[in-house]
Amino acid sequence: MAVTNSNGAIRGFDVQAIRRDFPILQQQVHGKPLVYLDNAATSQKPKVVIDALVNYYTAVNANVHRGVHYLSQEATADYEGARTRVKKFLNAVDESEIVFVRGTTEGINLVAQSFGRTNVGEGDEVIISAMEHHSNIVPWQILCEEKKARLRIVPINDDGELLMDEYEKMLGPKTKLVSIVHVSNSLGTINSVEQIIAMAHSHGVPVLLDGAQAVPHTKVDVQALDCDFYVFSGHKLFGPTGIGALYGKRALLEAMPPYQGGGDMIRSVTFEKTLYNDLPYKFEAGTPNIADTIALGTAIDYVTSIGYDKIASYEHELLQYGTERLSEIKDLRLIGTAKEKASILAFVLDGIHPHDIGTILDTEGIAIRTGHHCTQPLMDRFGVPATARASLAFYNTKEEIDALVEGVQEVLGIFS
Amino acid sequence: MSELRDLYQEEILDHYGKPRNFRKIENPTRVLEGYNPLCGDKYTVYLNLEGDVISDIAFQGSGCAISKASGSLMTENLKGKTKADAEELFNAFHQMLTRAPGEDYDEEKLGDLESLAGVVEFPMRVKCATLVWHTLRGALQGREDSVSTE
Ligand SMILES: Cc1ncc(COP(=O)(O)O)c(C=O)c1O
């Protein structure tokens, strides 16, 4: 925990200074200051990240891993430098355990297609949970259908917390993989991932964590967690779209077949036999997304320079404030009330559809997301077709929460 | 904000709160479900046809104020009308929702459907206003699967 001084401010954390790092936040929308509360969908980018992209294309652009010329060496050094940053960021043992992918979705699909198709057979089981994003449901459905395997779903309680007893009962000799979200995008629940992993490992079962919503808010240490796979998206971590990373324990990645074939992933090719390249290149076929990878490295530097202890303390305060303010509103029901929660304020209003809430807030310059948030089974679980979701980042302020609350009051006024 | 007031007119909120023809028709000639996967709006449109005439029309389901009010207004306007009338009204309605700034629309033909004219300022909401209409048109064409706005 970061140190707070007497008026509650977090020492060394100046939210106004941080806001100035993000050009888009200075903008007006419909004549009102932008209140961006849709960070779980994608986060905004600090100027250093934008500059990294511009600089790459202005001064460095060349293909990586295959040129002897100056620019190619520069580009390769910057690209591999980003891998080292991700390695440190997740505290992986080695760079070879970091595979660049398009994002969380591609990372999960890679594991499902490569690890899954080799290790999951007829009658086997893969465990996910009731709060998964579609990207951690559908790849497993495809795999299980192909292999005649069974997808098992850990249920949740009314607060949006996993029922750990049910989970433990599901684990057994048929279980080949557990794939669970670290922090839920629809509820904000922070799952007890240490416990999830320990239980799975006691049955010799590896665990994949979907960290898309975790890395923007909490420090992740894959060695301390002892997780087997970890995936995240750069664009939710203040970096560009189109880039993310998959961490896998080296022994697992070594044993897995390639995901895609092409250039860069091979050592030698003849029409009789192709030898695959070493890790992590075995999983990086074709010219990679060089510019965005480098800018992801910059985003990681930016976030870590602020410091996760300060980010967590500040966001905790913000979430608490938002929860209190929204709870004061009669006819408002918060969806997702787990004890351990991050950054998400999802709610429904009695008799008012989230879509109408979203439209009215938008006219006040307030950006929230309305809908099922790619978690339709979860909406069914709570008996709502959709929710309105405000999702916070460290650049949001209490004043913005006040604007949200006023906006919701306006919605209620219109519908009263 | 005036655009918002135009969108959420009293008439719309009234139809949303007390939707007309919001019921099931038993043994209808035609029935079809419409779904907007983006926001989860889901309605079923029921029709009784006598020849080309819509002798009864009703709908049920859940969704936002715009989609539900649109269903209520549509069913009120189409009872006793022919298939051709329905198509003509849909075209006028659709033109009103997607008209260019300054462009007119057929107030006379549209009658109280005009209360949805404010949707034009909210392009994201056009699909809400047209969901039940697309469902109706699918039903009139004899479709039996479901209609999706995507
Ligand atoms: C929990 C979670 N998992 C996975 C994803 C998919 O991420 P992406 O679309 O960046 O691949 C998201 C993004 O919405 C998410 O919130």
Coordinates of C-alpha atoms and ligand atoms in Angstrom, one line a residue:
Chain A
M1 CA 0.0 0.0 0.0
A2 CA 1.2 3.5 -0.8
V3 CA 1.4 6.0 1.9
T4 CA -1.5 8.4 2.2
N5 CA -1.2 11.8 3.9
S6 CA -3.8 13.4 6.2
N7 CA -6.2 14.6 3.5
G8 CA -6.3 11.2 1.9
A9 CA -4.1 12.0 -1.1
I10 CA -1.6 9.4 -2.1
R11 CA 1.9 10.7 -1.7
G12 CA 3.7 11.0 -5.0
F13 CA 0.5 10.5 -7.0
D14 CA -0.8 13.6 -8.8
V15 CA -3.8 12.7 -10.9
Q16 CA -3.9 16.0 -12.6
A17 CA -0.3 15.6 -13.8
I18 CA -1.1 12.1 -15.0
R19 CA -4.1 13.4 -16.9
R20 CA -1.8 15.8 -18.8
D21 CA 0.1 12.8 -20.1
F22 CA -3.0 11.7 -22.0
P23 CA -3.8 14.1 -24.9
I24 CA -7.3 12.6 -25.5
L25 CA -8.4 13.5 -22.0
Q26 CA -8.2 17.2 -22.8
Q27 CA -10.9 16.8 -25.3
Q28 CA -14.6 17.9 -25.3
V29 CA -17.4 15.7 -26.4
H30 CA -20.8 17.2 -27.2
G31 CA -19.5 20.4 -25.8
K32 CA -18.7 18.8 -22.4
P33 CA -15.3 17.7 -21.0
L34 CA -14.8 14.0 -21.9
V35 CA -15.4 11.7 -18.9
Y36 CA -13.9 8.5 -20.1
L37 CA -15.2 5.6 -18.1
D38 CA -14.8 2.8 -20.6
N39 CA -11.4 1.7 -19.7
A40 CA -12.2 -2.0 -19.6
A41 CA -13.1 -1.9 -23.3
T42 CA -9.8 -0.1 -24.1
S43 CA -7.7 2.4 -22.2
Q44 CA -6.4 5.7 -23.5
K45 CA -2.8 6.2 -24.5
P46 CA -0.2 8.5 -22.9
K47 CA 1.8 10.7 -25.2
V48 CA 4.9 8.7 -24.7
V49 CA 3.2 5.7 -26.3
I50 CA 1.9 7.7 -29.3
D51 CA 5.4 9.2 -29.7
A52 CA 7.0 5.7 -29.6
L53 CA 4.8 4.8 -32.6
V54 CA 5.6 8.0 -34.5
N55 CA 9.3 7.6 -33.7
Y56 CA 9.4 4.0 -34.9
Y57 CA 7.9 4.8 -38.3
T58 CA 9.9 8.0 -38.6
A59 CA 13.3 6.8 -37.7
V60 CA 13.5 3.0 -37.2
N61 CA 11.2 1.2 -39.6
A62 CA 12.7 -2.0 -40.9
N63 CA 11.9 -5.7 -40.8
V64 CA 13.2 -7.6 -37.8
H65 CA 15.4 -10.7 -37.4
R66 CA 16.5 -10.9 -41.0
G67 CA 18.6 -7.9 -42.0
V68 CA 22.2 -7.1 -41.7
H69 CA 21.6 -3.4 -42.2
Y70 CA 21.6 -0.7 -39.6
L71 CA 17.8 -0.1 -39.4
S72 CA 17.0 -3.8 -39.2
Q73 CA 19.3 -4.2 -36.3
E74 CA 17.8 -1.2 -34.6
A75 CA 14.3 -2.4 -35.1
T76 CA 15.3 -5.9 -33.9
A77 CA 16.9 -4.5 -30.8
D78 CA 13.8 -2.4 -30.0
Y79 CA 11.5 -5.3 -30.7
E80 CA 13.4 -7.7 -28.5
G81 CA 13.8 -4.9 -25.9
A82 CA 10.0 -4.9 -25.6
R83 CA 10.1 -8.6 -25.0
T84 CA 12.6 -8.1 -22.1
R85 CA 10.2 -5.4 -20.7
V86 CA 7.3 -7.8 -20.8
K87 CA 9.4 -10.5 -19.2
K88 CA 10.3 -8.2 -16.3
F89 CA 6.8 -6.9 -16.1
L90 CA 5.4 -10.4 -15.5
N91 CA 8.5 -11.6 -13.8
A92 CA 9.0 -14.5 -16.2
V93 CA 12.2 -16.5 -15.9
D94 CA 13.3 -16.0 -19.4
E95 CA 12.5 -14.0 -22.6
S96 CA 11.8 -17.2 -24.4
E97 CA 8.6 -17.6 -22.3
I98 CA 7.1 -14.4 -23.8
V99 CA 5.2 -14.9 -27.1
F100 CA 3.8 -11.8 -28.8
V101 CA 0.3 -12.2 -30.0
R102 CA -2.4 -9.8 -31.2
G103 CA -4.1 -9.8 -27.8
T104 CA -5.7 -11.9 -25.2
T105 CA -8.0 -13.5 -27.7
E106 CA -5.2 -14.7 -29.9
G107 CA -3.2 -15.8 -26.8
I108 CA -6.0 -18.0 -25.6
N109 CA -6.7 -19.4 -29.1
L110 CA -3.0 -20.2 -29.4
V111 CA -3.1 -22.3 -26.2
A112 CA -6.4 -23.9 -27.1
Q113 CA -5.1 -24.9 -30.6
S114 CA -1.6 -25.9 -29.7
F115 CA -1.6 -27.1 -26.1
G116 CA -5.3 -28.1 -26.2
R117 CA -5.2 -30.1 -29.4
T118 CA -2.2 -32.1 -28.2
N119 CA -3.3 -32.7 -24.6
V120 CA -7.1 -32.8 -24.6
G121 CA -8.7 -36.0 -25.9
E122 CA -12.1 -37.7 -25.9
G123 CA -13.8 -37.6 -22.5
D124 CA -11.2 -35.2 -21.1
E125 CA -12.3 -32.0 -19.4
V126 CA -11.4 -28.3 -19.5
I127 CA -12.6 -26.0 -16.7
I128 CA -13.6 -22.4 -17.2
S129 CA -15.9 -20.2 -15.1
A130 CA -19.3 -18.6 -15.3
M131 CA -17.7 -15.1 -15.6
E132 CA -15.5 -15.7 -18.6
H133 CA -15.3 -13.3 -21.6
H134 CA -16.4 -14.9 -24.8
S135 CA -12.8 -15.1 -25.8
N136 CA -12.2 -17.6 -22.9
I137 CA -15.3 -19.6 -23.8
V138 CA -15.5 -20.1 -27.5
P139 CA -11.9 -21.3 -28.2
W140 CA -12.6 -24.1 -25.6
Q141 CA -16.0 -24.9 -27.1
I142 CA -14.3 -25.3 -30.5
L143 CA -11.6 -27.5 -29.0
C144 CA -14.1 -29.6 -26.9
E145 CA -16.4 -30.1 -29.8
E146 CA -13.5 -31.3 -32.0
K147 CA -12.1 -33.6 -29.4
K148 CA -15.4 -34.7 -27.9
A149 CA -14.2 -33.3 -24.6
R150 CA -16.3 -31.7 -21.9
L151 CA -16.2 -28.0 -20.9
R152 CA -17.0 -27.5 -17.3
I153 CA -18.1 -24.2 -15.8
V154 CA -17.3 -23.1 -12.3
P155 CA -20.5 -21.4 -10.9
I156 CA -20.6 -18.1 -9.1
N157 CA -22.6 -16.6 -6.2
D158 CA -24.9 -13.6 -6.3
D159 CA -22.0 -11.3 -5.5
G160 CA -20.1 -12.6 -8.5
E161 CA -17.5 -14.7 -6.7
L162 CA -16.4 -18.2 -7.8
L163 CA -17.8 -21.1 -5.7
M164 CA -14.4 -22.6 -4.8
D165 CA -15.9 -25.8 -3.4
E166 CA -17.6 -26.5 -6.6
Y167 CA -14.4 -25.8 -8.5
E168 CA -12.4 -28.2 -6.3
K169 CA -15.0 -30.9 -6.9
M170 CA -14.7 -30.6 -10.6
L171 CA -10.9 -31.2 -10.6
G172 CA -10.0 -34.8 -11.3
P173 CA -8.0 -37.1 -13.5
K174 CA -10.0 -36.1 -16.6
T175 CA -9.1 -32.4 -16.1
K176 CA -6.5 -31.3 -18.6
L177 CA -6.6 -27.5 -18.2
V178 CA -8.1 -24.8 -16.1
S179 CA -8.6 -21.4 -17.9
I180 CA -9.9 -18.7 -15.7
V181 CA -10.2 -14.9 -15.8
H182 CA -7.9 -13.1 -13.3
V183 CA -10.1 -10.0 -13.0
S184 CA -13.7 -10.1 -14.5
N185 CA -14.4 -7.4 -17.1
S186 CA -18.1 -7.4 -16.3
L187 CA -18.1 -7.6 -12.5
G188 CA -14.6 -6.5 -11.4
T189 CA -14.2 -9.6 -9.3
I190 CA -10.6 -10.4 -8.5
N191 CA -10.5 -14.1 -8.4
S192 CA -8.4 -16.0 -5.8
V193 CA -6.0 -17.1 -8.5
E194 CA -3.3 -18.4 -6.0
Q195 CA -5.9 -20.8 -4.6
I196 CA -7.2 -21.7 -8.1
I197 CA -3.7 -22.6 -9.2
A198 CA -2.7 -24.5 -6.1
M199 CA -5.8 -26.6 -6.3
A200 CA -5.3 -27.4 -10.0
H201 CA -1.6 -28.2 -9.4
S202 CA -2.4 -30.6 -6.6
H203 CA -4.1 -32.6 -9.4
G204 CA -1.3 -32.0 -11.8
V205 CA -3.4 -29.7 -14.0
P206 CA -2.0 -26.6 -15.6
V207 CA -3.7 -23.2 -15.4
L208 CA -4.1 -20.4 -17.9
L209 CA -5.0 -16.9 -16.5
D210 CA -6.8 -14.4 -18.7
G211 CA -5.1 -11.2 -17.4
A212 CA -6.7 -8.7 -19.8
Q213 CA -8.3 -6.8 -16.9
A214 CA -5.7 -7.5 -14.3
V215 CA -2.6 -6.0 -15.7
P216 CA -4.0 -2.4 -15.8
H217 CA -4.6 -2.5 -12.1
T218 CA -2.4 -5.0 -10.3
K219 CA 1.2 -6.2 -10.3
V220 CA 1.4 -9.7 -11.8
D221 CA 4.2 -12.1 -10.9
V222 CA 3.9 -15.3 -12.8
Q223 CA 6.6 -17.1 -10.8
A224 CA 4.9 -16.2 -7.5
L225 CA 1.6 -17.2 -8.9
D226 CA 3.2 -20.3 -10.4
C227 CA 0.7 -20.1 -13.2
D228 CA 1.4 -22.0 -16.4
F229 CA 0.0 -19.5 -19.0
Y230 CA -0.8 -15.9 -18.6
V231 CA -2.3 -13.7 -21.4
F232 CA -3.0 -9.9 -21.7
S233 CA -3.8 -7.2 -24.3
G234 CA -1.6 -4.2 -24.8
H235 CA -4.6 -1.9 -25.6
K236 CA -6.1 -2.3 -22.1
L237 CA -2.7 -1.5 -20.6
F238 CA -2.4 2.0 -22.1
G239 CA -0.6 0.6 -25.1
P240 CA -1.7 0.1 -28.8
T241 CA -4.3 -2.2 -30.2
G242 CA -3.1 -5.3 -32.1
I243 CA -0.5 -6.4 -29.6
G244 CA -0.5 -8.5 -26.5
A245 CA 1.5 -11.2 -24.9
L246 CA 1.3 -14.8 -23.9
Y247 CA 3.5 -16.1 -21.1
G248 CA 4.0 -19.8 -20.9
K249 CA 6.3 -21.9 -18.8
R250 CA 9.2 -22.9 -20.9
A251 CA 8.7 -26.7 -20.5
L252 CA 5.1 -26.4 -21.7
L253 CA 5.9 -24.1 -24.6
E254 CA 8.7 -26.4 -25.7
A255 CA 6.4 -29.4 -25.9
M256 CA 3.7 -27.6 -27.8
P257 CA 3.5 -27.7 -31.6
P258 CA 3.5 -24.4 -33.6
Y259 CA 0.3 -22.5 -33.9
Q260 CA 0.8 -21.0 -37.3
G261 CA 3.4 -21.8 -40.0
G262 CA 5.4 -19.3 -42.0
G263 CA 8.5 -17.2 -42.0
D264 CA 10.4 -16.4 -38.7
M265 CA 9.1 -19.5 -37.0
I266 CA 11.4 -21.9 -38.8
R267 CA 15.1 -22.9 -38.6
S268 CA 15.3 -24.6 -42.0
V269 CA 12.8 -25.5 -44.6
T270 CA 13.0 -28.2 -47.3
F271 CA 10.1 -29.8 -49.0
E272 CA 10.9 -33.0 -47.1
K273 CA 11.3 -31.6 -43.6
T274 CA 11.0 -28.3 -41.8
L275 CA 12.8 -27.6 -38.5
Y276 CA 11.1 -25.2 -36.2
N277 CA 12.8 -22.2 -34.6
D278 CA 13.5 -21.9 -30.9
L279 CA 11.2 -20.4 -28.4
P280 CA 9.5 -17.9 -28.6
Y281 CA 9.9 -17.6 -32.4
K282 CA 8.3 -21.0 -33.0
F283 CA 5.0 -19.2 -32.1
E284 CA 5.7 -16.0 -34.0
A285 CA 5.1 -16.8 -37.7
G286 CA 5.4 -14.0 -40.2
T287 CA 6.5 -10.4 -39.9
P288 CA 5.3 -9.3 -36.4
N289 CA 3.5 -6.2 -35.3
I290 CA 6.8 -4.4 -34.7
A291 CA 5.7 -0.8 -34.1
D292 CA 3.0 -1.8 -31.6
T293 CA 5.2 -4.2 -29.8
I294 CA 7.8 -1.5 -29.2
A295 CA 5.1 0.9 -28.1
L296 CA 3.7 -1.7 -25.7
G297 CA 7.2 -1.8 -24.1
T298 CA 6.9 2.0 -23.7
A299 CA 3.4 1.6 -22.1
I300 CA 4.8 -0.9 -19.6
D301 CA 7.6 1.6 -18.7
Y302 CA 5.0 4.3 -18.2
V303 CA 2.8 2.3 -15.9
T304 CA 5.6 0.9 -13.9
S305 CA 7.1 4.3 -13.5
I306 CA 3.9 5.4 -11.8
G307 CA 4.0 2.3 -9.6
Y308 CA 1.4 -0.4 -9.0
D309 CA 1.2 0.3 -5.3
K310 CA 0.1 3.9 -5.9
I311 CA -2.2 2.9 -8.8
A312 CA -3.9 0.2 -6.6
S313 CA -4.3 2.5 -3.6
Y314 CA -5.7 5.3 -5.8
E315 CA -8.1 3.1 -7.7
H316 CA -9.3 1.4 -4.6
E317 CA -10.3 4.8 -3.2
L318 CA -12.0 5.7 -6.4
L319 CA -13.9 2.5 -6.6
Q320 CA -15.0 2.8 -3.0
Y321 CA -16.2 6.4 -3.6
G322 CA -18.0 5.3 -6.8
T323 CA -19.6 2.3 -5.0
E324 CA -20.8 4.6 -2.2
R325 CA -22.1 7.3 -4.5
L326 CA -24.0 4.9 -6.8
S327 CA -25.4 2.9 -3.9
E328 CA -27.1 6.1 -2.7
I329 CA -29.3 6.0 -5.8
K330 CA -32.6 4.4 -5.2
D331 CA -33.6 1.9 -7.9
L332 CA -29.9 1.3 -8.8
R333 CA -28.6 -2.2 -8.5
L334 CA -24.9 -2.8 -8.7
I335 CA -24.0 -6.0 -10.5
G336 CA -20.8 -7.4 -9.1
T337 CA -20.3 -6.9 -5.4
A338 CA -17.4 -9.2 -4.7
K339 CA -15.3 -8.5 -1.6
E340 CA -12.2 -8.5 -3.8
K341 CA -12.9 -6.1 -6.6
A342 CA -11.2 -3.8 -9.1
S343 CA -12.2 -0.9 -11.2
I344 CA -15.6 -1.9 -12.4
L345 CA -18.9 -0.3 -11.5
A346 CA -21.6 -2.2 -13.4
F347 CA -25.2 -1.4 -12.7
V348 CA -28.8 -1.6 -13.8
L349 CA -31.7 0.8 -13.1
D350 CA -35.1 -0.4 -12.4
G351 CA -37.3 -0.2 -15.6
I352 CA -34.6 1.7 -17.6
H353 CA -32.6 -0.1 -20.3
P354 CA -28.8 0.3 -20.1
H355 CA -28.8 1.4 -23.8
D356 CA -30.9 4.4 -22.8
I357 CA -28.6 5.1 -19.9
G358 CA -25.6 5.0 -22.3
T359 CA -27.2 7.4 -24.8
I360 CA -28.1 10.0 -22.1
L361 CA -24.7 9.9 -20.4
D362 CA -23.0 10.3 -23.8
T363 CA -24.8 13.6 -24.4
E364 CA -23.1 14.7 -21.1
G365 CA -19.7 13.7 -22.5
I366 CA -19.6 10.6 -20.3
A367 CA -18.4 7.4 -22.0
I368 CA -19.5 4.2 -20.5
R369 CA -20.3 0.8 -22.0
T370 CA -23.7 -0.7 -22.2
G371 CA -24.5 -4.2 -23.3
H372 CA -23.5 -7.7 -22.4
H373 CA -19.7 -7.0 -22.4
C374 CA -19.0 -10.2 -24.3
T375 CA -20.2 -12.2 -21.3
Q376 CA -23.7 -13.3 -22.3
P377 CA -23.7 -16.4 -20.0
L378 CA -22.9 -14.1 -17.1
M379 CA -25.8 -11.7 -18.0
D380 CA -28.1 -14.7 -18.0
R381 CA -26.8 -15.7 -14.6
F382 CA -27.8 -12.3 -13.2
G383 CA -31.1 -12.3 -15.1
V384 CA -30.4 -9.1 -17.0
P385 CA -30.1 -8.6 -20.7
A386 CA -27.3 -6.0 -20.3
T387 CA -25.7 -3.7 -17.8
A388 CA -24.3 -0.2 -17.8
R389 CA -20.7 -0.4 -16.9
A390 CA -18.3 2.4 -15.8
S391 CA -14.7 1.1 -15.7
L392 CA -12.0 3.1 -14.1
A393 CA -8.4 3.8 -14.7
F394 CA -5.8 5.7 -12.6
Y395 CA -6.5 8.9 -14.6
N396 CA -10.1 9.0 -13.5
T397 CA -11.1 11.3 -10.7
K398 CA -13.8 11.7 -8.0
E399 CA -15.2 14.6 -10.0
E400 CA -15.7 12.3 -12.9
I401 CA -17.6 9.9 -10.6
D402 CA -19.7 12.8 -9.5
A403 CA -20.4 13.6 -13.1
L404 CA -21.5 9.9 -13.6
V405 CA -23.8 10.1 -10.6
E406 CA -25.3 13.4 -11.9
G407 CA -25.8 11.8 -15.3
V408 CA -27.6 8.8 -13.7
Q409 CA -29.8 11.3 -11.9
E410 CA -30.6 13.0 -15.2
V411 CA -31.5 9.6 -16.7
L412 CA -33.9 9.0 -13.7
G413 CA -35.3 12.5 -14.2
I414 CA -36.1 11.8 -17.9
F415 CA -37.8 8.5 -17.2
S416 CA -39.7 9.6 -14.0
Chain B
M1 CA -30.1 19.0 -23.9
S2 CA -32.7 19.5 -26.6
E3 CA -31.6 16.6 -28.8
L4 CA -32.2 14.3 -25.8
R5 CA -35.6 15.8 -25.2
D6 CA -36.4 15.2 -28.9
L7 CA -35.4 11.6 -28.5
Y8 CA -37.1 10.9 -25.2
Q9 CA -40.3 12.7 -25.9
E10 CA -43.2 12.2 -23.6
E11 CA -45.0 10.1 -26.2
I12 CA -42.1 7.8 -26.4
L13 CA -41.8 7.4 -22.7
D14 CA -45.5 6.8 -22.5
H15 CA -45.4 4.0 -25.1
Y16 CA -42.3 2.6 -23.3
G17 CA -44.1 2.6 -19.9
K18 CA -47.4 1.3 -21.3
P19 CA -46.7 -0.4 -24.6
R20 CA -49.8 -1.0 -26.7
N21 CA -50.5 -4.4 -28.2
F22 CA -47.9 -5.9 -25.9
R23 CA -49.3 -9.4 -25.8
K24 CA -49.1 -12.7 -27.4
I25 CA -51.5 -13.8 -30.1
E26 CA -52.5 -17.4 -29.8
N27 CA -52.2 -19.4 -33.0
P28 CA -51.0 -16.4 -35.1
T29 CA -50.7 -16.7 -38.9
R30 CA -47.1 -15.5 -38.6
V31 CA -44.7 -15.2 -35.7
L32 CA -41.1 -14.2 -35.7
E33 CA -38.4 -13.2 -33.3
G34 CA -36.0 -10.3 -33.8
Y35 CA -32.7 -9.8 -31.9
N36 CA -30.1 -7.1 -31.7
P37 CA -27.0 -8.9 -30.5
L38 CA -25.3 -5.6 -29.8
C39 CA -27.6 -4.5 -26.9
G40 CA -29.6 -7.7 -26.3
D41 CA -33.0 -6.3 -27.4
K42 CA -35.2 -9.2 -28.2
Y43 CA -38.8 -9.0 -29.5
T44 CA -41.4 -11.4 -30.9
V45 CA -43.9 -10.0 -33.4
Y46 CA -47.2 -11.8 -33.9
L47 CA -49.4 -11.4 -36.9
N48 CA -52.8 -12.5 -38.1
L49 CA -53.3 -12.1 -41.8
E50 CA -56.6 -12.2 -43.7
G51 CA -55.5 -12.3 -47.3
D52 CA -53.2 -9.3 -47.5
V53 CA -54.7 -7.5 -44.6
I54 CA -53.0 -7.4 -41.1
S55 CA -56.1 -8.2 -39.0
D56 CA -54.2 -8.3 -35.8
I57 CA -50.7 -7.5 -34.7
A58 CA -49.0 -7.7 -31.4
F59 CA -45.5 -7.9 -29.9
Q60 CA -43.7 -9.0 -26.8
G61 CA -40.1 -8.9 -25.5
S62 CA -37.6 -6.6 -23.8
G63 CA -35.4 -3.8 -24.8
C64 CA -34.7 -0.1 -24.6
A65 CA -37.2 2.7 -24.6
I66 CA -36.7 3.4 -28.3
S67 CA -37.2 -0.2 -29.4
K68 CA -40.2 -0.8 -27.2
A69 CA -41.9 2.4 -28.1
S70 CA -41.3 1.7 -31.7
G71 CA -43.0 -1.6 -31.4
S72 CA -46.0 -0.1 -29.6
L73 CA -46.3 2.6 -32.3
M74 CA -45.8 0.2 -35.2
T75 CA -48.5 -2.2 -34.0
E76 CA -51.0 0.6 -33.4
N77 CA -50.4 1.9 -36.9
L78 CA -50.6 -1.3 -38.8
K79 CA -53.7 -3.0 -37.5
G80 CA -56.1 -3.2 -40.5
K81 CA -53.5 -2.2 -43.0
T82 CA -52.3 -4.3 -46.0
K83 CA -48.9 -5.7 -46.5
A84 CA -48.2 -3.0 -49.1
D85 CA -49.2 -0.3 -46.7
A86 CA -46.8 -1.7 -44.1
E87 CA -43.9 -1.7 -46.6
E88 CA -44.7 1.9 -47.6
L89 CA -44.9 3.0 -44.0
F90 CA -41.6 1.3 -43.2
N91 CA -39.9 3.1 -46.1
A92 CA -41.2 6.5 -44.9
F93 CA -40.2 5.6 -41.3
H94 CA -36.7 4.5 -42.3
Q95 CA -36.2 7.6 -44.5
M96 CA -37.2 9.8 -41.5
L97 CA -34.6 8.0 -39.2
T98 CA -31.8 8.3 -41.7
R99 CA -32.5 11.5 -43.4
A100 CA -29.8 14.0 -44.1
P101 CA -29.7 17.3 -42.2
G102 CA -32.4 19.6 -43.6
E103 CA -34.1 16.8 -45.5
D104 CA -37.9 16.5 -45.0
Y105 CA -39.9 13.5 -44.2
D106 CA -43.6 12.5 -44.9
E107 CA -45.3 13.9 -41.7
E108 CA -48.7 13.1 -43.1
K109 CA -48.1 9.5 -43.8
L110 CA -46.1 8.9 -40.6
G111 CA -48.6 10.4 -38.2
D112 CA -47.6 9.6 -34.6
L113 CA -44.6 7.7 -35.8
E114 CA -43.1 11.1 -36.1
S115 CA -42.4 11.1 -32.4
L116 CA -39.4 8.9 -33.2
A117 CA -38.0 11.6 -35.6
G118 CA -35.4 12.6 -33.0
V119 CA -33.6 9.3 -33.5
V120 CA -31.9 10.8 -36.5
E121 CA -29.5 12.6 -34.2
F122 CA -28.4 9.3 -32.7
P123 CA -27.2 7.1 -35.5
M124 CA -26.4 4.3 -33.0
R125 CA -30.0 4.1 -32.1
V126 CA -31.5 3.7 -35.6
K127 CA -31.3 -0.1 -35.2
C128 CA -33.3 0.1 -31.9
A129 CA -36.1 1.9 -33.7
T130 CA -36.1 -0.4 -36.7
L131 CA -35.7 -3.8 -34.9
V132 CA -39.4 -4.6 -34.6
W133 CA -40.0 -3.3 -38.2
H134 CA -37.3 -5.6 -39.6
T135 CA -38.9 -8.4 -37.6
L136 CA -42.3 -7.6 -39.0
R137 CA -41.0 -7.5 -42.6
G138 CA -39.4 -10.9 -42.1
A139 CA -42.7 -12.3 -40.7
L140 CA -44.6 -10.8 -43.7
Q141 CA -42.1 -12.5 -46.0
G142 CA -42.8 -15.8 -44.3
R143 CA -39.4 -16.1 -42.6
E144 CA -39.3 -18.6 -39.8
D145 CA -35.8 -18.2 -38.4
S146 CA -35.1 -15.1 -36.4
V147 CA -34.1 -11.7 -37.6
S148 CA -30.9 -10.1 -36.4
T149 CA -29.9 -6.5 -36.9
E150 CA -26.2 -7.4 -37.3
Ligands
LIG1 C1 -11.5 -10.4 -19.4 C2 -11.2 -10.2 -20.9 N1 -10.7 -11.3 -21.6 C3 -10.5 -11.2 -22.9 C4 -10.7 -10.0 -23.6 C5 -10.4 -10.0 -25.0 O1 -9.4 -9.1 -25.3 P1 -8.9 -8.7 -26.7 O2 -10.2 -8.3 -27.4 O3 -8.0 -7.5 -26.6 O4 -8.3 -9.9 -27.4 C6 -11.2 -8.9 -22.9 C7 -11.5 -7.7 -23.6 O5 -12.6 -7.2 -23.7 C8 -11.5 -9.0 -21.5 O6 -12.0 -8.0 -20.8

